[in-house]
Coordinates of C-alpha atoms in Angstrom, one line a residue:
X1 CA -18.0 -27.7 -11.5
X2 CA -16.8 -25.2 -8.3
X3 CA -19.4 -24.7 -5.8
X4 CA -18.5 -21.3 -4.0
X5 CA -19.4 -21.2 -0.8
X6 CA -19.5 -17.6 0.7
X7 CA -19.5 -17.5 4.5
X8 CA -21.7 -14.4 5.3
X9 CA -22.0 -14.9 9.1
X10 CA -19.8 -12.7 11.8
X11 CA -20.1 -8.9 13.0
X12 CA -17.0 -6.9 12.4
X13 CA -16.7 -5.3 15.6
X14 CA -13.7 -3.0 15.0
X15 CA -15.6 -1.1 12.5
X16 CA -18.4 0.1 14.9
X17 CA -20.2 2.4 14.8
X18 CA -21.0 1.8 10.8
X19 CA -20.6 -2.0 11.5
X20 CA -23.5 -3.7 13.6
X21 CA -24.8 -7.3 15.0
X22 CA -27.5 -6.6 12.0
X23 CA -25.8 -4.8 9.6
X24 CA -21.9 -6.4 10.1
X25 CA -18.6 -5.1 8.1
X26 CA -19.4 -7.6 5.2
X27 CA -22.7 -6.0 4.0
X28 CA -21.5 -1.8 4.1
X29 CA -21.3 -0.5 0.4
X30 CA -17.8 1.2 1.2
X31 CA -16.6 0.4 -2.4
X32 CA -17.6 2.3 -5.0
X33 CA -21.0 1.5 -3.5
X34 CA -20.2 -2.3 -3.5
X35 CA -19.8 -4.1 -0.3
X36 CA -17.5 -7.1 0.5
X37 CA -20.5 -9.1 -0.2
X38 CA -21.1 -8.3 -3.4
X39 CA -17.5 -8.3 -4.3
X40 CA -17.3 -11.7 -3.4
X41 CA -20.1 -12.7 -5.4
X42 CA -18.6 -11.2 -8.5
X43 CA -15.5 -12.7 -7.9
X44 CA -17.0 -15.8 -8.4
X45 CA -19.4 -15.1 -11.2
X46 CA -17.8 -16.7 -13.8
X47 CA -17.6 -19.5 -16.2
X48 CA -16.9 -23.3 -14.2
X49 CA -18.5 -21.3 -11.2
X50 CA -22.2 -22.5 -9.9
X51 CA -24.4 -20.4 -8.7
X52 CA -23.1 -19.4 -4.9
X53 CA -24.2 -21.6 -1.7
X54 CA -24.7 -18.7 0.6
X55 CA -24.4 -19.4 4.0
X56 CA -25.3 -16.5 7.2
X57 CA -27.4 -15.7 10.0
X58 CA -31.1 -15.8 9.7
X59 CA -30.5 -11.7 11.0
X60 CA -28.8 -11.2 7.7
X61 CA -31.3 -13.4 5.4
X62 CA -32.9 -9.8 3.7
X63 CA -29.7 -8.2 3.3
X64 CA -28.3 -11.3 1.4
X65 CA -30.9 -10.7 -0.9
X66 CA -31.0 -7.2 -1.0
X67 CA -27.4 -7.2 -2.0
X68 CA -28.0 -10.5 -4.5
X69 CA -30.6 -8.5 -6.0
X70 CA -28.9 -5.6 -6.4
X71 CA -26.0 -6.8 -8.7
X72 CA -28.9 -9.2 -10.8
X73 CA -27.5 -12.6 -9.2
X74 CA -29.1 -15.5 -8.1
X75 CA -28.2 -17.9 -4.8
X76 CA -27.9 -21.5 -5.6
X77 CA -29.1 -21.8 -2.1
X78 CA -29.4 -19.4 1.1
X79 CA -29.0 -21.3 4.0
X80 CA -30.0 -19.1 7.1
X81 CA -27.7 -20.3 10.4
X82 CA -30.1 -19.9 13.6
X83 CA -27.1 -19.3 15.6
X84 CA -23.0 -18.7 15.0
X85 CA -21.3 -21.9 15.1
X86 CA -18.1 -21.1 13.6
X87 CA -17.1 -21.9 10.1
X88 CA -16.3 -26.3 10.6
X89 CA -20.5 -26.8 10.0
X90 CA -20.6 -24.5 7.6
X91 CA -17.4 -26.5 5.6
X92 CA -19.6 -29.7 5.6
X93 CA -23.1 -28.4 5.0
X94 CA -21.5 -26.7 2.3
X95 CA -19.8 -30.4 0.8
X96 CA -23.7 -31.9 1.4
X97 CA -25.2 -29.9 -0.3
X98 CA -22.8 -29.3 -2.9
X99 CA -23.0 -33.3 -3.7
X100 CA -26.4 -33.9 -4.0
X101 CA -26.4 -32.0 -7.0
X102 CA -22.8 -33.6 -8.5
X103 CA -21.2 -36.5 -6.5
X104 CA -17.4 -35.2 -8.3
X105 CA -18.3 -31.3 -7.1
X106 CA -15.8 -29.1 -5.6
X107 CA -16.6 -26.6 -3.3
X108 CA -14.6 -23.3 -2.8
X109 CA -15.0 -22.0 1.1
X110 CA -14.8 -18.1 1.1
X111 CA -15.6 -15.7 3.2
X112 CA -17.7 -13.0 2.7
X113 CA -15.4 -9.9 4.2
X114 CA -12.4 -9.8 2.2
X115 CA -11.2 -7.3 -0.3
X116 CA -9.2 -9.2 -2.9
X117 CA -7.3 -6.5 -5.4
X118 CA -6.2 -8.9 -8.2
X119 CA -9.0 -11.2 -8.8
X120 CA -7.4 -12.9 -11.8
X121 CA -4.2 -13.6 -10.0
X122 CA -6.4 -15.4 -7.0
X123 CA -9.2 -17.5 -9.9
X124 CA -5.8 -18.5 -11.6
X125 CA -4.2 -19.9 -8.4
X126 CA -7.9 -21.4 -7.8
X127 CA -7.9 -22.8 -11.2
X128 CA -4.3 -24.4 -10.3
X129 CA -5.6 -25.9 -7.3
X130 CA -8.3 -27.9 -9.2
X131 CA -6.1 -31.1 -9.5
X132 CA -4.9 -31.2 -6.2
X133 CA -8.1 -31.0 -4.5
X134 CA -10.0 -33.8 -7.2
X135 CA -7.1 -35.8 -6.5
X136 CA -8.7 -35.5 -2.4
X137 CA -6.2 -33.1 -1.3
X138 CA -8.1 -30.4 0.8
X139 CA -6.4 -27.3 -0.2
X140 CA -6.2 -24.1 1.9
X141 CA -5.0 -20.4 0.1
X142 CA -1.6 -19.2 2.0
X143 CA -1.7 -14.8 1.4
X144 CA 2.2 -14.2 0.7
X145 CA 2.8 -11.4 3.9
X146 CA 3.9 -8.0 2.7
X147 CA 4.0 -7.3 6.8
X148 CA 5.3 -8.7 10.3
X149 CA 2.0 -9.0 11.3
X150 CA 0.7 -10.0 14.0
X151 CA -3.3 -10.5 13.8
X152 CA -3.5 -13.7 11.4
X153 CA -2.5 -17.2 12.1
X154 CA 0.4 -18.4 9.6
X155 CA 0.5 -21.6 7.5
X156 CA 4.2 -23.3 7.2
X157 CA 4.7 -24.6 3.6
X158 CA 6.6 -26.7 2.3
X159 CA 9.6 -25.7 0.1
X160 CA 9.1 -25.7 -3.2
X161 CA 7.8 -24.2 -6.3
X162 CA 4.5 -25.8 -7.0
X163 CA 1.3 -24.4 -7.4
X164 CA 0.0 -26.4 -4.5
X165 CA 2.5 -27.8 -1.7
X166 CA 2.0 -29.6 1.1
X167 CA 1.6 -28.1 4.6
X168 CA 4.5 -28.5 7.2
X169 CA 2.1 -26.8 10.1
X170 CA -0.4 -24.2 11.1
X171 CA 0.6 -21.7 13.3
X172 CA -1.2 -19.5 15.9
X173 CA -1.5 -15.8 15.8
X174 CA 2.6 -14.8 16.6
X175 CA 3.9 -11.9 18.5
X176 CA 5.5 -9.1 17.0
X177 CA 9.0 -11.2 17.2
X178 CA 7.8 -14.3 16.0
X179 CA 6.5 -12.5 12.8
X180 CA 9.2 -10.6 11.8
X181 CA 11.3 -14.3 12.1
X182 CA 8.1 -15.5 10.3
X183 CA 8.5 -12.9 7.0
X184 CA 12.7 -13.2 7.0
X185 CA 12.1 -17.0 6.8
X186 CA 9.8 -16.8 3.2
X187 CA 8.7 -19.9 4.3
X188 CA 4.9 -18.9 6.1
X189 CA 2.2 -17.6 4.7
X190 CA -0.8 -15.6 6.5
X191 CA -3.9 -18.0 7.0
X192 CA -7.0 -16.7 5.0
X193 CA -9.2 -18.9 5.4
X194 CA -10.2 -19.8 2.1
X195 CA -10.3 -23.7 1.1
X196 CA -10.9 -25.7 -2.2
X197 CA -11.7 -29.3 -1.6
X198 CA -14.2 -32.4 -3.3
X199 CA -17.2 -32.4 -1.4
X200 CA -16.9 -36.5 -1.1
X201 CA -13.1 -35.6 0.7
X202 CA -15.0 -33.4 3.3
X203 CA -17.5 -35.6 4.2
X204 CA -15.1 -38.1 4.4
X205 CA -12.7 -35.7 6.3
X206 CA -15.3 -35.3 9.1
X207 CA -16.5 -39.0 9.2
X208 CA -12.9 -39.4 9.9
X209 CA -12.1 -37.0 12.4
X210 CA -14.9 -35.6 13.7
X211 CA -17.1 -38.7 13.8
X212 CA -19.7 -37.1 16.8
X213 CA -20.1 -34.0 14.9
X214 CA -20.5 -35.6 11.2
X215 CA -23.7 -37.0 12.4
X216 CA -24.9 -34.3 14.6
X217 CA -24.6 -32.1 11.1
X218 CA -26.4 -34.9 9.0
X219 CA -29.8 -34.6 11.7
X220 CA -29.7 -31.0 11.3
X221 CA -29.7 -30.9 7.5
X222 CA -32.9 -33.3 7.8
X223 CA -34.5 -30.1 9.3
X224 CA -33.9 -28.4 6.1
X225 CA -37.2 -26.4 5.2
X226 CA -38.0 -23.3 2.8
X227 CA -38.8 -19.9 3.8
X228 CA -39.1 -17.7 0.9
X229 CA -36.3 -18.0 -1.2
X230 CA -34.4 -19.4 1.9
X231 CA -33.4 -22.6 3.1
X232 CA -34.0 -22.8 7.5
X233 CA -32.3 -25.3 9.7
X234 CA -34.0 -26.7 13.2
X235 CA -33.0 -23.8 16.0
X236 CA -32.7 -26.2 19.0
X237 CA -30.9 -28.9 16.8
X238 CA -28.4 -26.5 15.0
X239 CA -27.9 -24.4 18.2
X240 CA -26.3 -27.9 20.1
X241 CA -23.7 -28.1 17.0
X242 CA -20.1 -28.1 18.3
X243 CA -19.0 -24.4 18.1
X244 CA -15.7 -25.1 16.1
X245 CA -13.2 -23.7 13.5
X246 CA -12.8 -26.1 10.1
X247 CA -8.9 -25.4 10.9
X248 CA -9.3 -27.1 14.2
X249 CA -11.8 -29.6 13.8
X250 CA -10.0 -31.1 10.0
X251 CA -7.1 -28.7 9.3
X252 CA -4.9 -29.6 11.8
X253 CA -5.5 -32.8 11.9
X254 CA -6.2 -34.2 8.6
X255 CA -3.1 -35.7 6.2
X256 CA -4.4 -34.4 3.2
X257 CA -3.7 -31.0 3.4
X258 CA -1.9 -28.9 0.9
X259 CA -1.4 -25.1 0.8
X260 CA -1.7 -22.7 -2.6
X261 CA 0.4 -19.7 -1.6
X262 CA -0.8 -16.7 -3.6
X263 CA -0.5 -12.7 -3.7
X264 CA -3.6 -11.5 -5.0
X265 CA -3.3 -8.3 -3.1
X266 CA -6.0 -9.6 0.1
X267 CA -7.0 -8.0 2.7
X268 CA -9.8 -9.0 5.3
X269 CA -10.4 -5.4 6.4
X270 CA -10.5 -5.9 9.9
X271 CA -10.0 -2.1 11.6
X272 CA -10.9 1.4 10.1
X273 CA -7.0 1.8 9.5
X274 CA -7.2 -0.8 7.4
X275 CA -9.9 0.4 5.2
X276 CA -8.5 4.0 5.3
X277 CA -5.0 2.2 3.9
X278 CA -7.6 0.6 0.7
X279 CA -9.2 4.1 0.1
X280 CA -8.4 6.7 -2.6
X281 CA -6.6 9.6 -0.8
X282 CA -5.9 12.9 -2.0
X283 CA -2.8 14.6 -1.4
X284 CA -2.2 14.7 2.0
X285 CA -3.2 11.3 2.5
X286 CA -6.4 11.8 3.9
X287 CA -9.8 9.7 2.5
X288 CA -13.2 10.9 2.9
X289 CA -16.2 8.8 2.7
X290 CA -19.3 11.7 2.7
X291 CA -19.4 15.1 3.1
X292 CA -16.2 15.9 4.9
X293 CA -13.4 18.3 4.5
X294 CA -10.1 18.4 5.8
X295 CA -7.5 22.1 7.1
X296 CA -3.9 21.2 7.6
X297 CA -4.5 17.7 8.3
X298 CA -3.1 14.3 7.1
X299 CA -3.2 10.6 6.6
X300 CA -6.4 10.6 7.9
X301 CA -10.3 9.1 7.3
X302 CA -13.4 10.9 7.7
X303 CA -16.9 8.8 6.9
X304 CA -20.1 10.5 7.2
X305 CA -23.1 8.9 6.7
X306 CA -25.6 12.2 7.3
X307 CA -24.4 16.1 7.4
X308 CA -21.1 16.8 7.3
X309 CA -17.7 16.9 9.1
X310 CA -14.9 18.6 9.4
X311 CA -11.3 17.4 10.2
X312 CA -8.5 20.5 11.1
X313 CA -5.1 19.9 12.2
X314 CA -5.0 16.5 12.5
X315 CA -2.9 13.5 11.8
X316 CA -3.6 9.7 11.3
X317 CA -7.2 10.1 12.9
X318 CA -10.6 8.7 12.1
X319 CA -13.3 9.8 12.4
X320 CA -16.4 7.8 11.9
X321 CA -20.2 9.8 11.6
X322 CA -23.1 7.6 11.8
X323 CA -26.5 8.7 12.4
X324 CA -26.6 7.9 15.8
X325 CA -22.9 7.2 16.8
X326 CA -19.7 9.0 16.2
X327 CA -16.3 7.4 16.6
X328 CA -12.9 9.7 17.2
X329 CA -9.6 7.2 17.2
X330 CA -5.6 7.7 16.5
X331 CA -5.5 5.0 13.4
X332 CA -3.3 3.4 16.2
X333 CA -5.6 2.6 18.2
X334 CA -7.8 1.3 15.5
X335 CA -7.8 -2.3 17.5
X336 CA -9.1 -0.8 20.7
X337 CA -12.6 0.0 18.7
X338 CA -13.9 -3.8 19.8
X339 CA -12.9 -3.2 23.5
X340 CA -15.1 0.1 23.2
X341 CA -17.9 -1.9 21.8
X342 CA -17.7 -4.6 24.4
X343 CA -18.2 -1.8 26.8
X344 CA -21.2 -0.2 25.3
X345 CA -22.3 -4.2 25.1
X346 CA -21.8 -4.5 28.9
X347 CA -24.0 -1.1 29.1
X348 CA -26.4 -2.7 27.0
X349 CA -26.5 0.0 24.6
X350 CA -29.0 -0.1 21.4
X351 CA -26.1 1.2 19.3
X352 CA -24.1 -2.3 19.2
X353 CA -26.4 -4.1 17.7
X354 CA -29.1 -2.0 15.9
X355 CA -28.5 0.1 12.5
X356 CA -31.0 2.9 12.1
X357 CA -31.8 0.9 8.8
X358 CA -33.6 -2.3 8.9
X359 CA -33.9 -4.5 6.2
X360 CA -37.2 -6.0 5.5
X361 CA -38.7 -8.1 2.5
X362 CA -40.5 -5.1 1.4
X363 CA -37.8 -2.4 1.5
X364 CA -36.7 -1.1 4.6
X365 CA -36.9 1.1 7.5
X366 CA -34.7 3.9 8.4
X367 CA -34.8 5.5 12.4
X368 CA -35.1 9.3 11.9
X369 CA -35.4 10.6 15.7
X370 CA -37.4 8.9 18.9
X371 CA -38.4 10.5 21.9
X372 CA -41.0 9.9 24.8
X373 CA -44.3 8.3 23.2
X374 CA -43.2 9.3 19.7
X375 CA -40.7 7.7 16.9
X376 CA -40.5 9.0 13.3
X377 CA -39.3 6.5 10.5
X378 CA -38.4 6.6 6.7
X379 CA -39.7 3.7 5.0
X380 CA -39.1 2.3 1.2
X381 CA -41.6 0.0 -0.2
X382 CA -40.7 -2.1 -3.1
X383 CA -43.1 -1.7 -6.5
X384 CA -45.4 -4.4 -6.0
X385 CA -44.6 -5.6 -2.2
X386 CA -46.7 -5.7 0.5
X387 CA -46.9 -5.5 4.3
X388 CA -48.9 -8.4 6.5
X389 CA -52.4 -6.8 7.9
X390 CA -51.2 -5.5 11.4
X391 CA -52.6 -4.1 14.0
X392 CA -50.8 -2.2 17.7
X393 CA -52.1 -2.7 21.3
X394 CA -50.3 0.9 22.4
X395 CA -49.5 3.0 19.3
X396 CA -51.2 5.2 16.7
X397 CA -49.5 5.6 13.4
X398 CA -49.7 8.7 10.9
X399 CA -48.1 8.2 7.3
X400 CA -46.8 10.7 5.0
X401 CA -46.2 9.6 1.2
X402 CA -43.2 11.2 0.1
X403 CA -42.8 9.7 -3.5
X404 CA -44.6 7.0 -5.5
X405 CA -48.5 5.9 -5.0
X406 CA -49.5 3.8 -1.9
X407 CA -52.3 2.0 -1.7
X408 CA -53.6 1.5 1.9
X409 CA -56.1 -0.3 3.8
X410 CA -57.3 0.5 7.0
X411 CA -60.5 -1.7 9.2
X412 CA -61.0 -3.0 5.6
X413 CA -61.5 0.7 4.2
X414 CA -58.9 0.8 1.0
X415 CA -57.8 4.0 -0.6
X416 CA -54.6 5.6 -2.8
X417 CA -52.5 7.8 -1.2
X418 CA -50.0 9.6 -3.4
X419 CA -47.1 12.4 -3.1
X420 CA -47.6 14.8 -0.3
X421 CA -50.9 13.1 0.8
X422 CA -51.0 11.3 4.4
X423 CA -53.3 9.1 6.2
X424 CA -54.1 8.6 10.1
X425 CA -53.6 4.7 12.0
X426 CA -56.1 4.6 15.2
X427 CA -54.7 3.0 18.1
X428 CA -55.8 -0.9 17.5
X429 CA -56.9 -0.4 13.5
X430 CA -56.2 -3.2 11.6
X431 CA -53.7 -2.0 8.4
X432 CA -51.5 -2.7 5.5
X433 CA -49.7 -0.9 2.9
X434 CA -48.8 -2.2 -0.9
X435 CA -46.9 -0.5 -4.0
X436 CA -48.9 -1.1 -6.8
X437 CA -46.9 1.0 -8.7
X438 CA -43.6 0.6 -10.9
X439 CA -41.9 2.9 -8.8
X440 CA -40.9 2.6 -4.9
X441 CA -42.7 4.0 -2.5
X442 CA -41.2 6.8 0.2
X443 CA -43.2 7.7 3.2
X444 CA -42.5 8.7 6.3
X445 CA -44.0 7.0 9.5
X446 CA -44.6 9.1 12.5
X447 CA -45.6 7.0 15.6
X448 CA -47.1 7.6 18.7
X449 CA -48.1 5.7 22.1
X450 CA -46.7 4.2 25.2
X451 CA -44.9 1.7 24.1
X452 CA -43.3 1.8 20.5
X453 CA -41.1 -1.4 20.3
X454 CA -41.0 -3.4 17.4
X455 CA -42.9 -6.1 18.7
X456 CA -45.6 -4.6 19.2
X457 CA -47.7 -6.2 16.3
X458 CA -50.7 -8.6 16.4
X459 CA -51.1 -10.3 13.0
X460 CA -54.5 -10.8 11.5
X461 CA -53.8 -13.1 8.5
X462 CA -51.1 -15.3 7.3
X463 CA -49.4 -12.8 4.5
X464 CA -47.2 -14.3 1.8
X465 CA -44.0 -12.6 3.2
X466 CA -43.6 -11.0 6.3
X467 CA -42.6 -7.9 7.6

């Protein structure tokens, strides 16, 4: 049996302002309303697949199963990292867990953000792998380059034409130079970051190599405790974990290590040129995600995620429309988008990290407009979830029921609010809301106060799942 591992952790940076510290790259339903997420876990839904080990920040934990529950899968387990600490922890807490349910499994290490064209072609190379990787070999996926390019590291393989052939030597991110010598030669292949290995040769790997951080990773899996449907690790534990790469910390040094090359027609998506180059165009090249329209322009992207935009006589732009944020670049320049968000970062701007949607076990939360003492929400309640019994030091709340029934409870008093009908919070009233219904709940929150931060809640009982 396979074991994929998907790797959900990491931001995405160079696709602000739609991609955020809580809602990064991998999780945006840019395809066909699918995200990279989700196309990962139907990749690997299939037979001699178990169900997915699913590791990712405890920031992500409701989106994970959000987007699980959205395409009808299941996680074999959701393990929620307390901190990034690269993917070498997550390459043996993957094997660990992996072998306490089949000493002989094999565990296939993917990431979470890459779009993958032919699916068969990469399972068939997977499948051809098999072998070499029960036979102990830990085998990494080599992308044949269709480009000189300069933004992955390269893997040298050996010549040859086998399915799965040993590794001559892994090569750093070139310069322009180097990877034009690199794509004459035929002889590299761009580094994706995808392994297939036994879970026994990983834990021996790191015994091996990487002796201090083998048992360091043992103690924190002891920490191992439910949460829902998630699995939580120790924060202060986890968080002293060597920050490593599984290519430094075994990769480069191990002697077991073969290389599949493949072309299933990959791409890790990492700049808005990049997507735009994935993207259905019409005619003149350009793509449109939204409402947009485009006058005597070209080869360029317009994504709009509220109103609507229009692009005129332009060439190789994009332009990117969140609620809150708007982006303007030459596709050139598409790189440059992470120096602009380290900047806002440095500012300490809200718009790095925050998307006007949150996530929550219930549903969600959506930012609609915010001003001295007031803030107006959206908010989607799931049929049959609940919020914990709340209560606010320095706001009043006033809720509008858009769609659905909500039942309500207020200082104990417990009524049925349904469309069009609203109900007032008192500064300091004790509350919750539940669907009862088979339908989900829309309302609009409007809030009021001095201070109207998120954390201010005092919670009055222990609720099953919290909000």
């Amino acid at each position: 049996m396979i074991f994929p591992c998907i790797l959900s952790g990491g931001v995405g940076s160079r696709l602000w302002p739609l991609s955020r510290t809580d809602r990064p790259k991998q999780f945006l339903p840019l395809f066909g309303g699918e995200s990279l997420f989700q196309k990962t876990c139907k990749r690997i839904n299939r037979e001699g697949f178990s169900k997915p080990i699913v590791i990712g920040s405890n920031n992500h934990r409701f989106l994970v199963g959000e987007q699980l529950a959205e395409l009808g899968l299941e996680a074999g387990s959701i393990l929620l990292e307390p901190v990034g600490r690269n993917t070498a922890p997550p390459a043996l807490m993957a094997a660990m867990i992996a072998a306490e349910e089949d000493p002989d499994a094999l565990v296939l290490l993917l990431p979470s953000d890459h779009l993958i064209g032919k699916e068969d072609v990469f399972i068939d190379t997977v499948r051809l792998a098999e072998d070499a990787a029960r036979s102990g070999q830990i085998v990494t996926f080599g992308i044949q380059p269709t480009e000189p390019n300069t933004g992955y590291g390269y893997i040298r393989v050996a010549p040859g034409s086998g399915a799965v052939r040993p590794v001559e030597a892994f090569v750093e991110k070139p310069d322009q130079a180097k990877a034009e010598a690199f794509l004459e030669d035929g002889g590299y292949v761009w580094n994706a970051g995808i392994f297939l290995y036994a879970a026994k040769s990983m834990i021996e790997a790191f015994q091996q190599l990487q002796p201090d951080l083998y048992k360091d990773i043992v103690e924190v899996m002891k920490t191992r405790h439910g949460d829902l449907d998630f699995t939580r690790l120790d924060e202060e534990a986890f968080a002293g974990l060597d920050n490593i790469s599984i290519d430094y910390a075994i990769m480069e040094k191990a002697e077991n290590v073969a290389c599949a090359p493949v072309a299933p027609d990959w791409d890790d998506l990492g700049s808005w040129s990049a997507i735009w180059s994935v993207l259905d165009k019409d005619e003149n090249g350009n793509s449109a995600l939204g409402d947009a329209r485009f006058l005597n322009s070209s080869d360029s992207l317009a994504y709009v995620e509220r109103g609507m935009v229009s692009v005129i006589g332009l060439k190789d732009v994009m332009v990117i429309a969140t609620t809150d944020s708007v982006l303007v670049a030459h596709k050139d320049s598409a790189q440059d988008v992470k120096t602009v968000v380290e900047q806002l970062k440095a500012e300490g701007r809200d718009e790095v990290d925050r998307h006007p949607r949150i996530y929550k076990p219930w549903g969600y939360t959506e930012r609609i407009n915010s001003g001295d003492r007031f803030a107006v929400q959206s908010m989607l309640i799931k049929p049959g979830k609940r919020l914990s019994l709340q209560s606010h030091l320095h706001r009043a709340e006033h809720w509008v029921v858009v769609s659905g029934t909500l039942e309500i409870t207020i200082n104990g008093q417990t009524s049925l609010l349904s469309e069009n009908q609203s109900a007032y919070v008192p500064l300091g009233a004790q509350h919750t809301l539940h669907n009862p219904g088979k339908i989900p709940v829309r309302m609009i929150e409007v809030q009021s106060g001095t201070y109207l931060a998120e954390d201010d809640i005092l919670r009055h009982s222990e609720p099953s799942q919290k909000s």
